[in-house]
mmCIF file of C-alpha atoms and ligand atoms in Angstrom:
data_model
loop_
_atom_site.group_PDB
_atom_site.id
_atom_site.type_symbol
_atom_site.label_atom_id
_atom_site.label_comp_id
_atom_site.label_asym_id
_atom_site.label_seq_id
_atom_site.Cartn_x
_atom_site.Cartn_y
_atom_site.Cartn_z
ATOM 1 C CA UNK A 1 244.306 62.438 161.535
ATOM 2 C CA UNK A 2 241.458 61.651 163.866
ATOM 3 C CA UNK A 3 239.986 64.478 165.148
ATOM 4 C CA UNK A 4 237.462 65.166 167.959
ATOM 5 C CA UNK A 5 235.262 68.328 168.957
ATOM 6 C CA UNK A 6 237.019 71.754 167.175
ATOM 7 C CA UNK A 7 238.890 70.144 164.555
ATOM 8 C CA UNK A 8 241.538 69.330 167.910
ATOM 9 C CA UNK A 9 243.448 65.829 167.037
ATOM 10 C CA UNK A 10 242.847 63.427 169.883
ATOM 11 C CA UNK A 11 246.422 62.369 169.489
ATOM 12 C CA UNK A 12 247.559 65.929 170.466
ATOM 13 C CA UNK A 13 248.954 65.136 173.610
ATOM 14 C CA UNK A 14 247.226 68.171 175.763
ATOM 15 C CA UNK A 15 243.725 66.924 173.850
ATOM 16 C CA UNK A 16 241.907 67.773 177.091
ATOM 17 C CA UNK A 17 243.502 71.181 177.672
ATOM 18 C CA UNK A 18 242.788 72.408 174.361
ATOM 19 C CA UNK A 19 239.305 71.019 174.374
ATOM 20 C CA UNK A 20 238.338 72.966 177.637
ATOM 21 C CA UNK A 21 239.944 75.934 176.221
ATOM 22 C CA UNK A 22 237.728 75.763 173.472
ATOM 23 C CA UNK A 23 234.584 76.035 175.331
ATOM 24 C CA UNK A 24 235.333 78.351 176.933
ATOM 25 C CA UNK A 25 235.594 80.277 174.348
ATOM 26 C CA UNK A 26 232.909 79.231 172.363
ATOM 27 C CA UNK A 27 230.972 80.069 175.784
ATOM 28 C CA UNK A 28 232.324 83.453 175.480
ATOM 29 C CA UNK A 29 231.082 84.011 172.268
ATOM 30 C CA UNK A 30 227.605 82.906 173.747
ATOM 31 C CA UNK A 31 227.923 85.632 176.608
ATOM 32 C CA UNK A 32 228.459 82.956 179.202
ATOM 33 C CA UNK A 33 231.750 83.930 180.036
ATOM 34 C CA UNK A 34 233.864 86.790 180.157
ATOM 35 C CA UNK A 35 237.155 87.306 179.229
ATOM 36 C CA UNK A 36 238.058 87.584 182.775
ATOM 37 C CA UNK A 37 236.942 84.270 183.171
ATOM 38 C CA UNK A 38 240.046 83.239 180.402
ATOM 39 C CA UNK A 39 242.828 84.594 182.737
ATOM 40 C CA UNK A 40 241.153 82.727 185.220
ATOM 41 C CA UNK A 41 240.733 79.545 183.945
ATOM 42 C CA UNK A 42 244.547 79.935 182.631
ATOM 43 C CA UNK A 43 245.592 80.526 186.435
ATOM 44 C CA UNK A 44 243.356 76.922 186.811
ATOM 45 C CA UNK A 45 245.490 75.188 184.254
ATOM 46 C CA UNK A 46 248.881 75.877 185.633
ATOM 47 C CA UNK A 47 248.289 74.453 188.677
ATOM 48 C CA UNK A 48 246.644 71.631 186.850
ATOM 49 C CA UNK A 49 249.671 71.186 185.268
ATOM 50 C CA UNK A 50 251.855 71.488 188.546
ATOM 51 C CA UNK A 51 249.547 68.516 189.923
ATOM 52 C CA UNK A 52 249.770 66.288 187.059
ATOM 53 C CA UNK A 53 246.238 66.843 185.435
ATOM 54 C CA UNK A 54 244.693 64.162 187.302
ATOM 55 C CA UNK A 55 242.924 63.651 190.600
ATOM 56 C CA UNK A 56 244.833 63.094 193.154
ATOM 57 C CA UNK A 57 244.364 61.698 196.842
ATOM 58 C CA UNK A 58 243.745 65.186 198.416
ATOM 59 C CA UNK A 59 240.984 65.689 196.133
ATOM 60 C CA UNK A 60 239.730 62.088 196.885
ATOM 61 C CA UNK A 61 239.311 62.742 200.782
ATOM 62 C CA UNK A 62 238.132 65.882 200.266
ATOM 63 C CA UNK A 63 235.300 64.955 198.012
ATOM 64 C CA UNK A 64 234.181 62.370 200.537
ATOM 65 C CA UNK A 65 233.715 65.092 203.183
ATOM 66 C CA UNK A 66 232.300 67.477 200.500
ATOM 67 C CA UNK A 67 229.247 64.767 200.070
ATOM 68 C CA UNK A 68 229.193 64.027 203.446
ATOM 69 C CA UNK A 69 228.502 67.486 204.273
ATOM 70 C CA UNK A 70 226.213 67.781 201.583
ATOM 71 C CA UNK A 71 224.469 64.809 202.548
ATOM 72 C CA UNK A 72 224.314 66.242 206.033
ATOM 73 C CA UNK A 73 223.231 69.855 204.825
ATOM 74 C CA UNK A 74 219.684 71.041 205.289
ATOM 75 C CA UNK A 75 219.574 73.490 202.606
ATOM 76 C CA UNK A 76 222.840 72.823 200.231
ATOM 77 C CA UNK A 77 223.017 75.330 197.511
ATOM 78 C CA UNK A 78 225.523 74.947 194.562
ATOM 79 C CA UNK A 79 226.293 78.252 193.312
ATOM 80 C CA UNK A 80 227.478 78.753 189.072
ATOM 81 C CA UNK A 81 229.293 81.066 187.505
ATOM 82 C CA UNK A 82 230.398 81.533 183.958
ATOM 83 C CA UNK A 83 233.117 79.339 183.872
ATOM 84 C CA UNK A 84 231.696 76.437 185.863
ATOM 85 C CA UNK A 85 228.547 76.878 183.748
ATOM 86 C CA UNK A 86 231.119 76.174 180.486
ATOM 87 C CA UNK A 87 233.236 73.618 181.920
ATOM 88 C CA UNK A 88 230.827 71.435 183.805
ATOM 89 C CA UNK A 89 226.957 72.107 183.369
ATOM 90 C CA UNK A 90 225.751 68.874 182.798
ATOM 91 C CA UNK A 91 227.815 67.260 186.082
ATOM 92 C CA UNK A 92 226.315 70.314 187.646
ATOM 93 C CA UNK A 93 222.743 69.574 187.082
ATOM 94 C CA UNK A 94 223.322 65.805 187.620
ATOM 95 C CA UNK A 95 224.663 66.581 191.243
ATOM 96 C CA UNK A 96 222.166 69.379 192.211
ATOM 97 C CA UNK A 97 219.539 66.174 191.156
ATOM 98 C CA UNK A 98 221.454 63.976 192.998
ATOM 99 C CA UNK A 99 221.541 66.038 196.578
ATOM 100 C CA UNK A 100 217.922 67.486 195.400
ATOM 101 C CA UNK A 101 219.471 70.937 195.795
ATOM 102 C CA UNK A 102 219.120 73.895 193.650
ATOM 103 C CA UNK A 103 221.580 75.777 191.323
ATOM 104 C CA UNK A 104 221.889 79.384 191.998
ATOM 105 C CA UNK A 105 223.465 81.680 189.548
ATOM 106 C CA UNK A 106 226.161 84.187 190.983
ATOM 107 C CA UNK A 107 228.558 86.338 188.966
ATOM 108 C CA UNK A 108 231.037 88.380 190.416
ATOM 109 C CA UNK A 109 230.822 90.781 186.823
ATOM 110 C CA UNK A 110 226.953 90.385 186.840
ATOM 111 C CA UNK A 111 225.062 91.395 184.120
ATOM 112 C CA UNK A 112 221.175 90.090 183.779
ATOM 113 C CA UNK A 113 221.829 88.987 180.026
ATOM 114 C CA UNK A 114 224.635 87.007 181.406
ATOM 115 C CA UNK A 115 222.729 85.731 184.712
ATOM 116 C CA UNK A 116 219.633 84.670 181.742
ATOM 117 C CA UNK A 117 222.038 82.924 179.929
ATOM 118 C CA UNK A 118 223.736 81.092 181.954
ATOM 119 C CA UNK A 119 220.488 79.787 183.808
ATOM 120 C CA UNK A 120 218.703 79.113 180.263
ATOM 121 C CA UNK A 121 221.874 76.357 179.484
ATOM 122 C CA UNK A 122 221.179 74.888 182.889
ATOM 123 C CA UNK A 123 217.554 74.124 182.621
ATOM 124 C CA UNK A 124 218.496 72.995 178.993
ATOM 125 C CA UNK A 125 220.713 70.728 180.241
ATOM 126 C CA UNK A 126 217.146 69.516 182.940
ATOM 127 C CA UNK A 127 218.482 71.451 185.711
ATOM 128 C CA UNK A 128 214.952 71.546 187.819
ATOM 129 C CA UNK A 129 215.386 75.079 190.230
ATOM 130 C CA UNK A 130 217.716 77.800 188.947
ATOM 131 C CA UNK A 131 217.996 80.458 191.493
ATOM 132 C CA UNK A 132 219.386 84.347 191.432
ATOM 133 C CA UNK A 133 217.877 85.159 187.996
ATOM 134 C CA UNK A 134 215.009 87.682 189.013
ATOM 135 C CA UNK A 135 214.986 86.399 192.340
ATOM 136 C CA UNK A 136 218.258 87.235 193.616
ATOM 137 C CA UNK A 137 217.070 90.164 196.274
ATOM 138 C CA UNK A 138 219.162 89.429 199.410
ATOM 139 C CA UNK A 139 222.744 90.688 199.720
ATOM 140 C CA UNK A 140 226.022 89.005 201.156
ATOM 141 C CA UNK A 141 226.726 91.476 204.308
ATOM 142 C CA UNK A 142 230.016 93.055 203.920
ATOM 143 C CA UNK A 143 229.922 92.808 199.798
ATOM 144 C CA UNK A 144 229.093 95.733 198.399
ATOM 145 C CA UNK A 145 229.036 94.381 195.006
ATOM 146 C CA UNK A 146 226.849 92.571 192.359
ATOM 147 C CA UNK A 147 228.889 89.453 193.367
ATOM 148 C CA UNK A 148 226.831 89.755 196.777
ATOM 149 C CA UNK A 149 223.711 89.284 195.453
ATOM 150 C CA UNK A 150 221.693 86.333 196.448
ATOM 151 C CA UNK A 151 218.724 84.538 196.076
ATOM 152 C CA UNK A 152 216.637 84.340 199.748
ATOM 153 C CA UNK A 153 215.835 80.756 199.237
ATOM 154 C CA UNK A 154 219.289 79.777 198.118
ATOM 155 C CA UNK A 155 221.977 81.081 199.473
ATOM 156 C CA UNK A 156 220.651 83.391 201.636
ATOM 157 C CA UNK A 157 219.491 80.579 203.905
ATOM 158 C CA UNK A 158 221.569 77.985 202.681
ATOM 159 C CA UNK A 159 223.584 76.177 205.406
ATOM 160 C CA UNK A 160 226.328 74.944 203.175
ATOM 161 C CA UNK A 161 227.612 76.430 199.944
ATOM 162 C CA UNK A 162 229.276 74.676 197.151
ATOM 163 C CA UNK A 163 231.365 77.074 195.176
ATOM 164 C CA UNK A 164 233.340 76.828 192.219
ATOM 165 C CA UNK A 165 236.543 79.164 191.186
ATOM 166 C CA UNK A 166 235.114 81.225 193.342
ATOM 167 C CA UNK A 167 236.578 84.971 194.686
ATOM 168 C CA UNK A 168 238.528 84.675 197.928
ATOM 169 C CA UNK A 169 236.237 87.906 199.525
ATOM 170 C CA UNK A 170 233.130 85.823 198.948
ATOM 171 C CA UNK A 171 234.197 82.968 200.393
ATOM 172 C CA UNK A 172 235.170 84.614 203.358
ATOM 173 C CA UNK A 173 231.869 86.716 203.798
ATOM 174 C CA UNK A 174 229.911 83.103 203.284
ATOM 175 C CA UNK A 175 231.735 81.798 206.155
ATOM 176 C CA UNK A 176 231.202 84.837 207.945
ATOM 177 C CA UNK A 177 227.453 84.245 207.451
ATOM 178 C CA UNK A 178 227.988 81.010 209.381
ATOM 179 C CA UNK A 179 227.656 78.659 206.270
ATOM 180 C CA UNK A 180 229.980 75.915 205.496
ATOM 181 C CA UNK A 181 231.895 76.241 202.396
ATOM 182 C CA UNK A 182 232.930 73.853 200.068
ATOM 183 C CA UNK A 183 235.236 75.177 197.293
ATOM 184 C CA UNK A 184 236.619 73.340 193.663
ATOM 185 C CA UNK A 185 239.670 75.447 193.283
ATOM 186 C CA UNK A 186 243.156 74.128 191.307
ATOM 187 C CA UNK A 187 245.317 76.487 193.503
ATOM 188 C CA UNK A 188 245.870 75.718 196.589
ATOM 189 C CA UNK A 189 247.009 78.606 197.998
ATOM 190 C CA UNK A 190 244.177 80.464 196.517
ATOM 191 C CA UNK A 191 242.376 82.656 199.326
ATOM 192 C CA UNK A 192 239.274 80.467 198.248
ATOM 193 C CA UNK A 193 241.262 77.344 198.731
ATOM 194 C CA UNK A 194 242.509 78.413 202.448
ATOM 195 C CA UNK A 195 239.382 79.944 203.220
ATOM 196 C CA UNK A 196 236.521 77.199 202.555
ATOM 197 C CA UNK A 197 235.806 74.355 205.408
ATOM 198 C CA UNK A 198 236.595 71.911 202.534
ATOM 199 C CA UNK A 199 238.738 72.299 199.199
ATOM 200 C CA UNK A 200 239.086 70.219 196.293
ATOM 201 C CA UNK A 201 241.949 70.955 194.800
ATOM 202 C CA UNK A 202 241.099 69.471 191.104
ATOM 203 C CA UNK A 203 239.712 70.416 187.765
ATOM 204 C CA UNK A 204 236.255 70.722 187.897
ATOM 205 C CA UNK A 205 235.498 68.999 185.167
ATOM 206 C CA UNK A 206 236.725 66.109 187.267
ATOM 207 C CA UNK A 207 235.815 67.516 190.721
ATOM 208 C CA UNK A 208 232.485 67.704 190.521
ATOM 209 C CA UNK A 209 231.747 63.683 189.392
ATOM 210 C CA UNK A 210 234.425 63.119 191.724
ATOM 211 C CA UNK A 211 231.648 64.487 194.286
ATOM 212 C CA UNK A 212 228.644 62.494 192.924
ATOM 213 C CA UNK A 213 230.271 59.846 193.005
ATOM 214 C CA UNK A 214 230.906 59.959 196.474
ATOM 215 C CA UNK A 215 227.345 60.873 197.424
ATOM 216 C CA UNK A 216 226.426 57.941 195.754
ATOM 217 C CA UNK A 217 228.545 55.617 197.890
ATOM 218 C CA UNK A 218 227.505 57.360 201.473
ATOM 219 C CA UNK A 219 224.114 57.723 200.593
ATOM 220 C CA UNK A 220 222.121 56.010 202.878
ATOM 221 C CA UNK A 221 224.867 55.661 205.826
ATOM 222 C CA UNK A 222 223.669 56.273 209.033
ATOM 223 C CA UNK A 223 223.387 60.702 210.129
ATOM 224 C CA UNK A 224 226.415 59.765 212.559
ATOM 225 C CA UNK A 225 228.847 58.174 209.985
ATOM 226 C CA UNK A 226 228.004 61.411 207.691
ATOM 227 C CA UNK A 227 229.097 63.280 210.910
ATOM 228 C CA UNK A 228 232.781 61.385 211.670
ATOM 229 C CA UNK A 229 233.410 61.694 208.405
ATOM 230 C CA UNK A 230 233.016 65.502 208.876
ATOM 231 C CA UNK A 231 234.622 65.369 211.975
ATOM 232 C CA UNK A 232 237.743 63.612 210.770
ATOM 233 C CA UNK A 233 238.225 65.909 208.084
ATOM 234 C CA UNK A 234 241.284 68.097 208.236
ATOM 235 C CA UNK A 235 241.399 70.771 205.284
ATOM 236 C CA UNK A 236 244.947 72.231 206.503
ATOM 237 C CA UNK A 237 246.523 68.622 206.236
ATOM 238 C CA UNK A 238 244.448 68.512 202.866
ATOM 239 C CA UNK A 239 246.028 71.748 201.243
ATOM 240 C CA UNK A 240 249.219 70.787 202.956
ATOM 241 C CA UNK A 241 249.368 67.827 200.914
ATOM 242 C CA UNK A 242 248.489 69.350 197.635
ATOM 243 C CA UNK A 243 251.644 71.413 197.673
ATOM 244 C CA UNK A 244 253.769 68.423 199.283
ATOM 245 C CA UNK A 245 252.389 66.915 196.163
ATOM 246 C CA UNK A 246 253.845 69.178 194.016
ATOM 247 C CA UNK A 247 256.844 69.282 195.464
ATOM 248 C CA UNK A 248 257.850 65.900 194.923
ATOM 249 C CA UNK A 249 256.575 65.803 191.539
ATOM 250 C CA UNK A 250 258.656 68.499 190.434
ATOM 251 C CA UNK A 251 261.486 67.209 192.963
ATOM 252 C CA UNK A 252 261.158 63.800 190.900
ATOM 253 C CA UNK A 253 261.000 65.597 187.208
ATOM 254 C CA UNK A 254 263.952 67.332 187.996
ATOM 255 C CA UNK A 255 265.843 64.047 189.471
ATOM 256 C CA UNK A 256 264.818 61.804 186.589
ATOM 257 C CA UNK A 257 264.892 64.611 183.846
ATOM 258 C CA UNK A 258 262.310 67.123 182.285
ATOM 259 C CA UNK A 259 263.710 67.259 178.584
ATOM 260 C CA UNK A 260 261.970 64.712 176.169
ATOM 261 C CA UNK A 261 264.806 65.158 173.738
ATOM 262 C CA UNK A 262 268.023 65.532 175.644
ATOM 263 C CA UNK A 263 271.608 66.583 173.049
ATOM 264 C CA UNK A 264 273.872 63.746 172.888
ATOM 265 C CA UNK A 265 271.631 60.681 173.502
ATOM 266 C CA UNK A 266 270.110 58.016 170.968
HETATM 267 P P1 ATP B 301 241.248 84.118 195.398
HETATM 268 O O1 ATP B 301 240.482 85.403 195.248
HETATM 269 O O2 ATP B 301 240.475 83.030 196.018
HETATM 270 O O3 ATP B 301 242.627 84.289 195.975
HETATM 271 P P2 ATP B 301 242.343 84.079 192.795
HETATM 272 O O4 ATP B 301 242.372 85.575 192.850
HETATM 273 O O5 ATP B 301 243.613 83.300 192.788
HETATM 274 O O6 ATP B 301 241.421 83.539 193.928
HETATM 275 P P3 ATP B 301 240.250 84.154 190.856
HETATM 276 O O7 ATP B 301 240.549 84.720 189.535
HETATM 277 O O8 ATP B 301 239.533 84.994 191.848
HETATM 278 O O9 ATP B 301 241.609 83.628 191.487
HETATM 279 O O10 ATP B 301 239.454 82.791 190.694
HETATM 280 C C1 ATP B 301 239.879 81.771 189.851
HETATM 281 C C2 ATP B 301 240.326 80.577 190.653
HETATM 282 O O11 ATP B 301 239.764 79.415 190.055
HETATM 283 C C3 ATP B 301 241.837 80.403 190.621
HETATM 284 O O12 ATP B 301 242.313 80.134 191.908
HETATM 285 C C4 ATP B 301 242.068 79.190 189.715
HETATM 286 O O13 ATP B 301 243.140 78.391 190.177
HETATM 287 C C5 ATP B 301 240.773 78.429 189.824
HETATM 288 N N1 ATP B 301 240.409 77.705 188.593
HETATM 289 C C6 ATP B 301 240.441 78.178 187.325
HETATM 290 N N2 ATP B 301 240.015 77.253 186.443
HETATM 291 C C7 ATP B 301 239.687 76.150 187.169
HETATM 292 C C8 ATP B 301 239.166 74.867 186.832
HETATM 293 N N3 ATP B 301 238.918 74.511 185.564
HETATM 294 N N4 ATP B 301 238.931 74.003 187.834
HETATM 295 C C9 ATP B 301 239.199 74.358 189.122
HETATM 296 N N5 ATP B 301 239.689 75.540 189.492
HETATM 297 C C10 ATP B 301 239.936 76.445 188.546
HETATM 298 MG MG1 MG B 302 240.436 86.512 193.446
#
């Protein structure tokens, strides 16, 4: 049988699932993640399930205001955590190249080891600034937690935020800080999710090309374009149609039927 990374078959039909759930653990064994991060990521991958596993249109328009924000934004900062640094550290570095903007570590169960680790795999992988290692100084008002800790060049004074599987409280004291936030988040009716300016609902292994890709195709469009693209961009009608989405798809499975091997056929 033809096998691929782990000794997984590729012919297994959830070849993807089981690959991502392999690095994370193998991360975890590395002291990149923690097993927190697991449940997480398994709270990820039902939605991703709900949705269909693939990108849909709601995570299409709101990529294209993600990059035109991020395009827009005078300091952008995208922040990694454990997970994201396991699931998507080379599309990571490639987009903070991309936007020229630096990657700033931030764990919500911080440790330094952790914080080392995590930012030694990034500039492996040619990330060029890694921020919140010793420099992370400055504190989130309102979080009185390790999770609040920031670096003053990054997200201290960054105007917007790119955030992955990120905590709901966070999110909220970011936008209290005035920043824009734009969250990668499978749930959609995750505080994260409601509370960011934009949310892509997606996996971020596919998010966050999703997003480079987009900068790619608005780079160079005029400040103003950037801006009605911004403008035009309605996250309620975004996370509105992520659960319409699901809706219907399960509305449909159950129509057309869910069993692969009903009794009494063939
Ligand atoms: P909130 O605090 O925002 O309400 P939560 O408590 O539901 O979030 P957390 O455990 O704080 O969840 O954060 C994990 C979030 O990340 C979940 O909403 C989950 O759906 C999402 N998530 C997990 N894995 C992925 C992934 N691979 N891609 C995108 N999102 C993911
Ligand atoms: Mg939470």
């Amino acid at each position: 049988m033809e096998e691929g990374g782990h000794g997984i078959p590729r012919s297994h039909p959830r070849y993807w699932s089981l690959v991502l759930r392999e690095r994370l653990v193998e991360a975890m064994r590395e002291g990149i993640v923690v097993p927190q991060g697991l449940i997480a990521h398994g709270r990820g991958e039902c939605f991703d399930y709900l949705i269909g596993e693939e990108t849909q249109w709601f995570a299409r328009e709101a990529a294209r205001a993600a990059a035109a924000l991020l395009l827009l934004a005078e300091h952008p900062v995208i922040s990694v955590n454990g997970n994201a640094a396991a699931l998507a550290a080379d599309e990571l570095v490639r987009l903070s190249k991309l936007l020229d903007a630096p990657l700033e570590v931030n764990l919500f169960y911080r440790t330094e080891e952790r914080v080392r680790r995590i930012a030694e795999l990034l500039r492996r992988k040619g990330a060029r600034r890694v921020l919140g290692v010793e420099d992370a100084t400055a504190r989130i008002p309102g979080l009185p937690h390790p999770r609040g800790m920031v670096s003053p060049e990054g997200i201290l004074r960054a105007d917007v935020v790119l955030v992955a599987l990120e905590d709901g409280d966070r999110a909220e004291a970011l936008r209290r800080m005035g920043k824009r936030v734009i969250a990668i988040d499978l749930n959609p009716l995750s505080r994260t999710a409601r509370m960011a300016d934009v949310t892509i609902v997606d996996n971020i292994v596919r998010a966050v090309p999703l997003i480079a890709g987009e900068i790619e195709k608005l780079r160079g469009r005029p400040r103003s374009e950037l801006g009605e693209i911004v403008q035009g961009y309605d996250n309620n009608r975004v996370l509105a149609g992520a659960l319409l989405h699901i809706r219907e798809r399960l509305e449909k499975l159950a129509r057309e039927g869910v069993a692969l091997n009903p009794l009494g056929e063939g």
